């Protein structure tokens, strides 16, 4: 009976559509978006800087599309955008059910711990847009120490998003 339950669970599981993930350039710009007081420790979630910039010029809506807020209203607290120039080898993709280290669209898969679904990530390599509950921009994980190795730039999120 337990074998039958396991088979039913496998049949109901929705595999990720990893074919749609794009291969990053060998070197690229990624950004970590977080509340102003939050400090980086260990692994952090980043997205291509260009993808974040393409989300529009309203901070609340951008944070919502990144899975960081439920509301599209501008937040009461301040957010920052930390920008890094990195090599794609420093990144991993958070895709659940894929063996750690397996290469998916040019980037190795993250550990199982980093690939779990959450309210902000679909566990298929994308942020979850909290307005539509659908996948948004591609996300990666990377170690702070690897990202910061060549330096970084910190901007108020309002300035990055709104160009003010």
PDB file of N, CA and C in Angstrom, residues 73-126:
ATOM      1  N   UNK A  73       1.702  48.359  -2.625  1.00  0.00           N
ATOM      2  CA  UNK A  73       1.945  49.705  -2.080  1.00  0.00           C
ATOM      3  C   UNK A  73       3.419  49.855  -1.724  1.00  0.00           C
ATOM      4  N   UNK A  74       3.901  51.088  -1.790  1.00  0.00           N
ATOM      5  CA  UNK A  74       5.282  51.335  -1.370  1.00  0.00           C
ATOM      6  C   UNK A  74       5.418  50.962   0.097  1.00  0.00           C
ATOM      7  N   UNK A  75       6.507  50.310   0.459  1.00  0.00           N
ATOM      8  CA  UNK A  75       6.666  49.856   1.844  1.00  0.00           C
ATOM      9  C   UNK A  75       6.919  51.012   2.806  1.00  0.00           C
ATOM     10  N   UNK A  76       6.543  50.782   4.057  1.00  0.00           N
ATOM     11  CA  UNK A  76       6.823  51.755   5.107  1.00  0.00           C
ATOM     12  C   UNK A  76       8.289  51.720   5.521  1.00  0.00           C
ATOM     13  N   UNK A  77       8.900  50.563   5.404  1.00  0.00           N
ATOM     14  CA  UNK A  77      10.317  50.455   5.752  1.00  0.00           C
ATOM     15  C   UNK A  77      11.153  50.616   4.488  1.00  0.00           C
ATOM     16  N   UNK A  78      12.410  50.903   4.663  1.00  0.00           N
ATOM     17  CA  UNK A  78      13.308  51.132   3.521  1.00  0.00           C
ATOM     18  C   UNK A  78      13.951  49.823   3.082  1.00  0.00           C
ATOM     19  N   UNK A  79      14.202  49.724   1.795  1.00  0.00           N
ATOM     20  CA  UNK A  79      14.872  48.571   1.192  1.00  0.00           C
ATOM     21  C   UNK A  79      16.135  49.037   0.495  1.00  0.00           C
ATOM     22  N   UNK A  80      17.058  48.089   0.312  1.00  0.00           N
ATOM     23  CA  UNK A  80      18.305  48.379  -0.401  1.00  0.00           C
ATOM     24  C   UNK A  80      18.480  47.373  -1.532  1.00  0.00           C
ATOM     25  N   UNK A  81      19.289  47.762  -2.513  1.00  0.00           N
ATOM     26  CA  UNK A  81      19.673  46.873  -3.603  1.00  0.00           C
ATOM     27  C   UNK A  81      21.194  46.817  -3.595  1.00  0.00           C
ATOM     28  N   UNK A  82      21.742  45.626  -3.442  1.00  0.00           N
ATOM     29  CA  UNK A  82      23.189  45.435  -3.438  1.00  0.00           C
ATOM     30  C   UNK A  82      23.547  44.763  -4.760  1.00  0.00           C
ATOM     31  N   UNK A  83      24.401  45.421  -5.538  1.00  0.00           N
ATOM     32  CA  UNK A  83      24.733  44.962  -6.885  1.00  0.00           C
ATOM     33  C   UNK A  83      26.143  44.390  -6.903  1.00  0.00           C
ATOM     34  N   UNK A  84      26.275  43.245  -7.566  1.00  0.00           N
ATOM     35  CA  UNK A  84      27.553  42.544  -7.677  1.00  0.00           C
ATOM     36  C   UNK A  84      27.826  42.206  -9.144  1.00  0.00           C
ATOM     37  N   UNK A  85      29.086  42.225  -9.535  1.00  0.00           N
ATOM     38  CA  UNK A  85      29.508  41.639 -10.808  1.00  0.00           C
ATOM     39  C   UNK A  85      30.133  40.305 -10.451  1.00  0.00           C
ATOM     40  N   UNK A  86      29.613  39.231 -11.029  1.00  0.00           N
ATOM     41  CA  UNK A  86      30.043  37.889 -10.642  1.00  0.00           C
ATOM     42  C   UNK A  86      30.302  37.023 -11.867  1.00  0.00           C
ATOM     43  N   UNK A  87      30.932  35.900 -11.629  1.00  0.00           N
ATOM     44  CA  UNK A  87      31.038  34.861 -12.652  1.00  0.00           C
ATOM     45  C   UNK A  87      29.917  33.861 -12.376  1.00  0.00           C
ATOM     46  N   UNK A  88      29.358  33.318 -13.422  1.00  0.00           N
ATOM     47  CA  UNK A  88      28.204  32.427 -13.256  1.00  0.00           C
ATOM     48  C   UNK A  88      28.538  31.187 -12.438  1.00  0.00           C
ATOM     49  N   UNK A  89      29.808  30.809 -12.360  1.00  0.00           N
ATOM     50  CA  UNK A  89      30.200  29.651 -11.548  1.00  0.00           C
ATOM     51  C   UNK A  89      29.960  29.869 -10.054  1.00  0.00           C
ATOM     52  N   UNK A  90      29.810  31.132  -9.629  1.00  0.00           N
ATOM     53  CA  UNK A  90      29.553  31.421  -8.214  1.00  0.00           C
ATOM     54  C   UNK A  90      28.083  31.267  -7.841  1.00  0.00           C
ATOM     55  N   UNK A  91      27.222  31.028  -8.821  1.00  0.00           N
ATOM     56  CA  UNK A  91      25.779  30.946  -8.598  1.00  0.00           C
ATOM     57  C   UNK A  91      25.302  29.506  -8.575  1.00  0.00           C
ATOM     58  N   UNK A  92      24.161  29.290  -7.941  1.00  0.00           N
ATOM     59  CA  UNK A  92      23.461  28.006  -8.068  1.00  0.00           C
ATOM     60  C   UNK A  92      21.987  28.298  -8.281  1.00  0.00           C
ATOM     61  N   UNK A  93      21.296  27.341  -8.909  1.00  0.00           N
ATOM     62  CA  UNK A  93      19.862  27.485  -9.187  1.00  0.00           C
ATOM     63  C   UNK A  93      19.062  26.720  -8.145  1.00  0.00           C
ATOM     64  N   UNK A  94      18.064  27.359  -7.537  1.00  0.00           N
ATOM     65  CA  UNK A  94      17.210  26.668  -6.572  1.00  0.00           C
ATOM     66  C   UNK A  94      16.093  25.887  -7.283  1.00  0.00           C
ATOM     67  N   UNK A  95      16.391  24.642  -7.652  1.00  0.00           N
ATOM     68  CA  UNK A  95      15.416  23.796  -8.337  1.00  0.00           C
ATOM     69  C   UNK A  95      15.245  22.523  -7.513  1.00  0.00           C
ATOM     70  N   UNK A  96      14.045  22.340  -6.989  1.00  0.00           N
ATOM     71  CA  UNK A  96      13.749  21.193  -6.134  1.00  0.00           C
ATOM     72  C   UNK A  96      13.747  19.902  -6.952  1.00  0.00           C
ATOM     73  N   UNK A  97      14.249  18.832  -6.347  1.00  0.00           N
ATOM     74  CA  UNK A  97      14.218  17.526  -6.975  1.00  0.00           C
ATOM     75  C   UNK A  97      15.343  17.275  -7.965  1.00  0.00           C
ATOM     76  N   UNK A  98      16.280  18.188  -8.045  1.00  0.00           N
ATOM     77  CA  UNK A  98      17.429  18.026  -8.934  1.00  0.00           C
ATOM     78  C   UNK A  98      18.646  17.798  -8.057  1.00  0.00           C
ATOM     79  N   UNK A  99      19.466  16.862  -8.442  1.00  0.00           N
ATOM     80  CA  UNK A  99      20.650  16.534  -7.649  1.00  0.00           C
ATOM     81  C   UNK A  99      21.591  17.728  -7.586  1.00  0.00           C
ATOM     82  N   UNK A 100      22.068  18.007  -6.382  1.00  0.00           N
ATOM     83  CA  UNK A 100      22.994  19.115  -6.168  1.00  0.00           C
ATOM     84  C   UNK A 100      24.170  18.998  -7.131  1.00  0.00           C
ATOM     85  N   UNK A 101      24.504  20.118  -7.767  1.00  0.00           N
ATOM     86  CA  UNK A 101      25.630  20.156  -8.680  1.00  0.00           C
ATOM     87  C   UNK A 101      25.276  19.872 -10.128  1.00  0.00           C
ATOM     88  N   UNK A 102      24.107  19.276 -10.385  1.00  0.00           N
ATOM     89  CA  UNK A 102      23.690  19.036 -11.771  1.00  0.00           C
ATOM     90  C   UNK A 102      23.554  20.381 -12.470  1.00  0.00           C
ATOM     91  N   UNK A 103      24.034  20.480 -13.702  1.00  0.00           N
ATOM     92  CA  UNK A 103      24.010  21.745 -14.417  1.00  0.00           C
ATOM     93  C   UNK A 103      22.677  21.918 -15.137  1.00  0.00           C
ATOM     94  N   UNK A 104      22.031  23.064 -14.860  1.00  0.00           N
ATOM     95  CA  UNK A 104      20.753  23.419 -15.466  1.00  0.00           C
ATOM     96  C   UNK A 104      20.932  24.766 -16.153  1.00  0.00           C
ATOM     97  N   UNK A 105      20.830  24.788 -17.463  1.00  0.00           N
ATOM     98  CA  UNK A 105      21.005  26.019 -18.249  1.00  0.00           C
ATOM     99  C   UNK A 105      22.281  26.757 -17.833  1.00  0.00           C
ATOM    100  N   UNK A 106      23.369  26.035 -17.733  1.00  0.00           N
ATOM    101  CA  UNK A 106      24.669  26.629 -17.473  1.00  0.00           C
ATOM    102  C   UNK A 106      25.007  26.927 -16.030  1.00  0.00           C
ATOM    103  N   UNK A 107      24.103  26.604 -15.097  1.00  0.00           N
ATOM    104  CA  UNK A 107      24.347  26.885 -13.674  1.00  0.00           C
ATOM    105  C   UNK A 107      24.060  25.620 -12.875  1.00  0.00           C
ATOM    106  N   UNK A 108      24.934  25.311 -11.929  1.00  0.00           N
ATOM    107  CA  UNK A 108      24.731  24.101 -11.120  1.00  0.00           C
ATOM    108  C   UNK A 108      23.534  24.262 -10.188  1.00  0.00           C
ATOM    109  N   UNK A 109      22.902  23.156  -9.866  1.00  0.00           N
ATOM    110  CA  UNK A 109      21.749  23.157  -8.959  1.00  0.00           C
ATOM    111  C   UNK A 109      22.221  23.357  -7.524  1.00  0.00           C
ATOM    112  N   UNK A 110      21.405  24.043  -6.734  1.00  0.00           N
ATOM    113  CA  UNK A 110      21.693  24.294  -5.320  1.00  0.00           C
ATOM    114  C   UNK A 110      21.457  23.030  -4.494  1.00  0.00           C
ATOM    115  N   UNK A 111      21.872  23.099  -3.245  1.00  0.00           N
ATOM    116  CA  UNK A 111      21.579  22.030  -2.299  1.00  0.00           C
ATOM    117  C   UNK A 111      20.079  21.944  -2.091  1.00  0.00           C
ATOM    118  N   UNK A 112      19.609  20.839  -1.612  1.00  0.00           N
ATOM    119  CA  UNK A 112      18.183  20.631  -1.363  1.00  0.00           C
ATOM    120  C   UNK A 112      17.630  21.687  -0.403  1.00  0.00           C
ATOM    121  N   UNK A 113      18.423  22.057   0.593  1.00  0.00           N
ATOM    122  CA  UNK A 113      17.988  23.056   1.581  1.00  0.00           C
ATOM    123  C   UNK A 113      17.677  24.395   0.931  1.00  0.00           C
ATOM    124  N   UNK A 114      18.440  24.794  -0.086  1.00  0.00           N
ATOM    125  CA  UNK A 114      18.224  26.081  -0.751  1.00  0.00           C
ATOM    126  C   UNK A 114      17.153  26.013  -1.832  1.00  0.00           C
ATOM    127  N   UNK A 115      16.733  24.804  -2.214  1.00  0.00           N
ATOM    128  CA  UNK A 115      15.801  24.640  -3.327  1.00  0.00           C
ATOM    129  C   UNK A 115      14.354  24.423  -2.895  1.00  0.00           C
ATOM    130  N   UNK A 116      14.069  24.543  -1.627  1.00  0.00           N
ATOM    131  CA  UNK A 116      12.697  24.314  -1.153  1.00  0.00           C
ATOM    132  C   UNK A 116      11.782  25.474  -1.568  1.00  0.00           C
ATOM    133  N   UNK A 117      10.528  25.163  -1.897  1.00  0.00           N
ATOM    134  CA  UNK A 117       9.594  26.230  -2.247  1.00  0.00           C
ATOM    135  C   UNK A 117       9.243  27.076  -1.024  1.00  0.00           C
ATOM    136  N   UNK A 118       8.892  28.325  -1.264  1.00  0.00           N
ATOM    137  CA  UNK A 118       8.490  29.233  -0.186  1.00  0.00           C
ATOM    138  C   UNK A 118       7.477  30.216  -0.753  1.00  0.00           C
ATOM    139  N   UNK A 119       7.062  31.163   0.048  1.00  0.00           N
ATOM    140  CA  UNK A 119       6.115  32.165  -0.444  1.00  0.00           C
ATOM    141  C   UNK A 119       6.769  33.090  -1.467  1.00  0.00           C
ATOM    142  N   UNK A 120       8.103  33.105  -1.518  1.00  0.00           N
ATOM    143  CA  UNK A 120       8.787  33.987  -2.460  1.00  0.00           C
ATOM    144  C   UNK A 120       9.459  33.250  -3.614  1.00  0.00           C
ATOM    145  N   UNK A 121       9.613  31.923  -3.525  1.00  0.00           N
ATOM    146  CA  UNK A 121      10.276  31.135  -4.573  1.00  0.00           C
ATOM    147  C   UNK A 121       9.447  29.918  -4.940  1.00  0.00           C
ATOM    148  N   UNK A 122       9.457  29.568  -6.230  1.00  0.00           N
ATOM    149  CA  UNK A 122       8.670  28.415  -6.688  1.00  0.00           C
ATOM    150  C   UNK A 122       9.445  27.102  -6.669  1.00  0.00           C
ATOM    151  N   UNK A 123      10.710  27.109  -6.279  1.00  0.00           N
ATOM    152  CA  UNK A 123      11.578  25.932  -6.260  1.00  0.00           C
ATOM    153  C   UNK A 123      11.828  25.401  -7.662  1.00  0.00           C
ATOM    154  N   UNK A 124      11.598  26.233  -8.661  1.00  0.00           N
ATOM    155  CA  UNK A 124      11.895  25.900 -10.056  1.00  0.00           C
ATOM    156  C   UNK A 124      12.762  26.994 -10.673  1.00  0.00           C
ATOM    157  N   UNK A 125      13.446  27.765  -9.823  1.00  0.00           N
ATOM    158  CA  UNK A 125      14.369  28.782 -10.309  1.00  0.00           C
ATOM    159  C   UNK A 125      13.784  30.158 -10.529  1.00  0.00           C
ATOM    160  N   UNK A 126      12.575  30.417 -10.017  1.00  0.00           N
ATOM    161  CA  UNK A 126      11.935  31.715 -10.199  1.00  0.00           C
ATOM    162  C   UNK A 126      11.418  32.277  -8.872  1.00  0.00           C
TER     163      UNK A 126
END
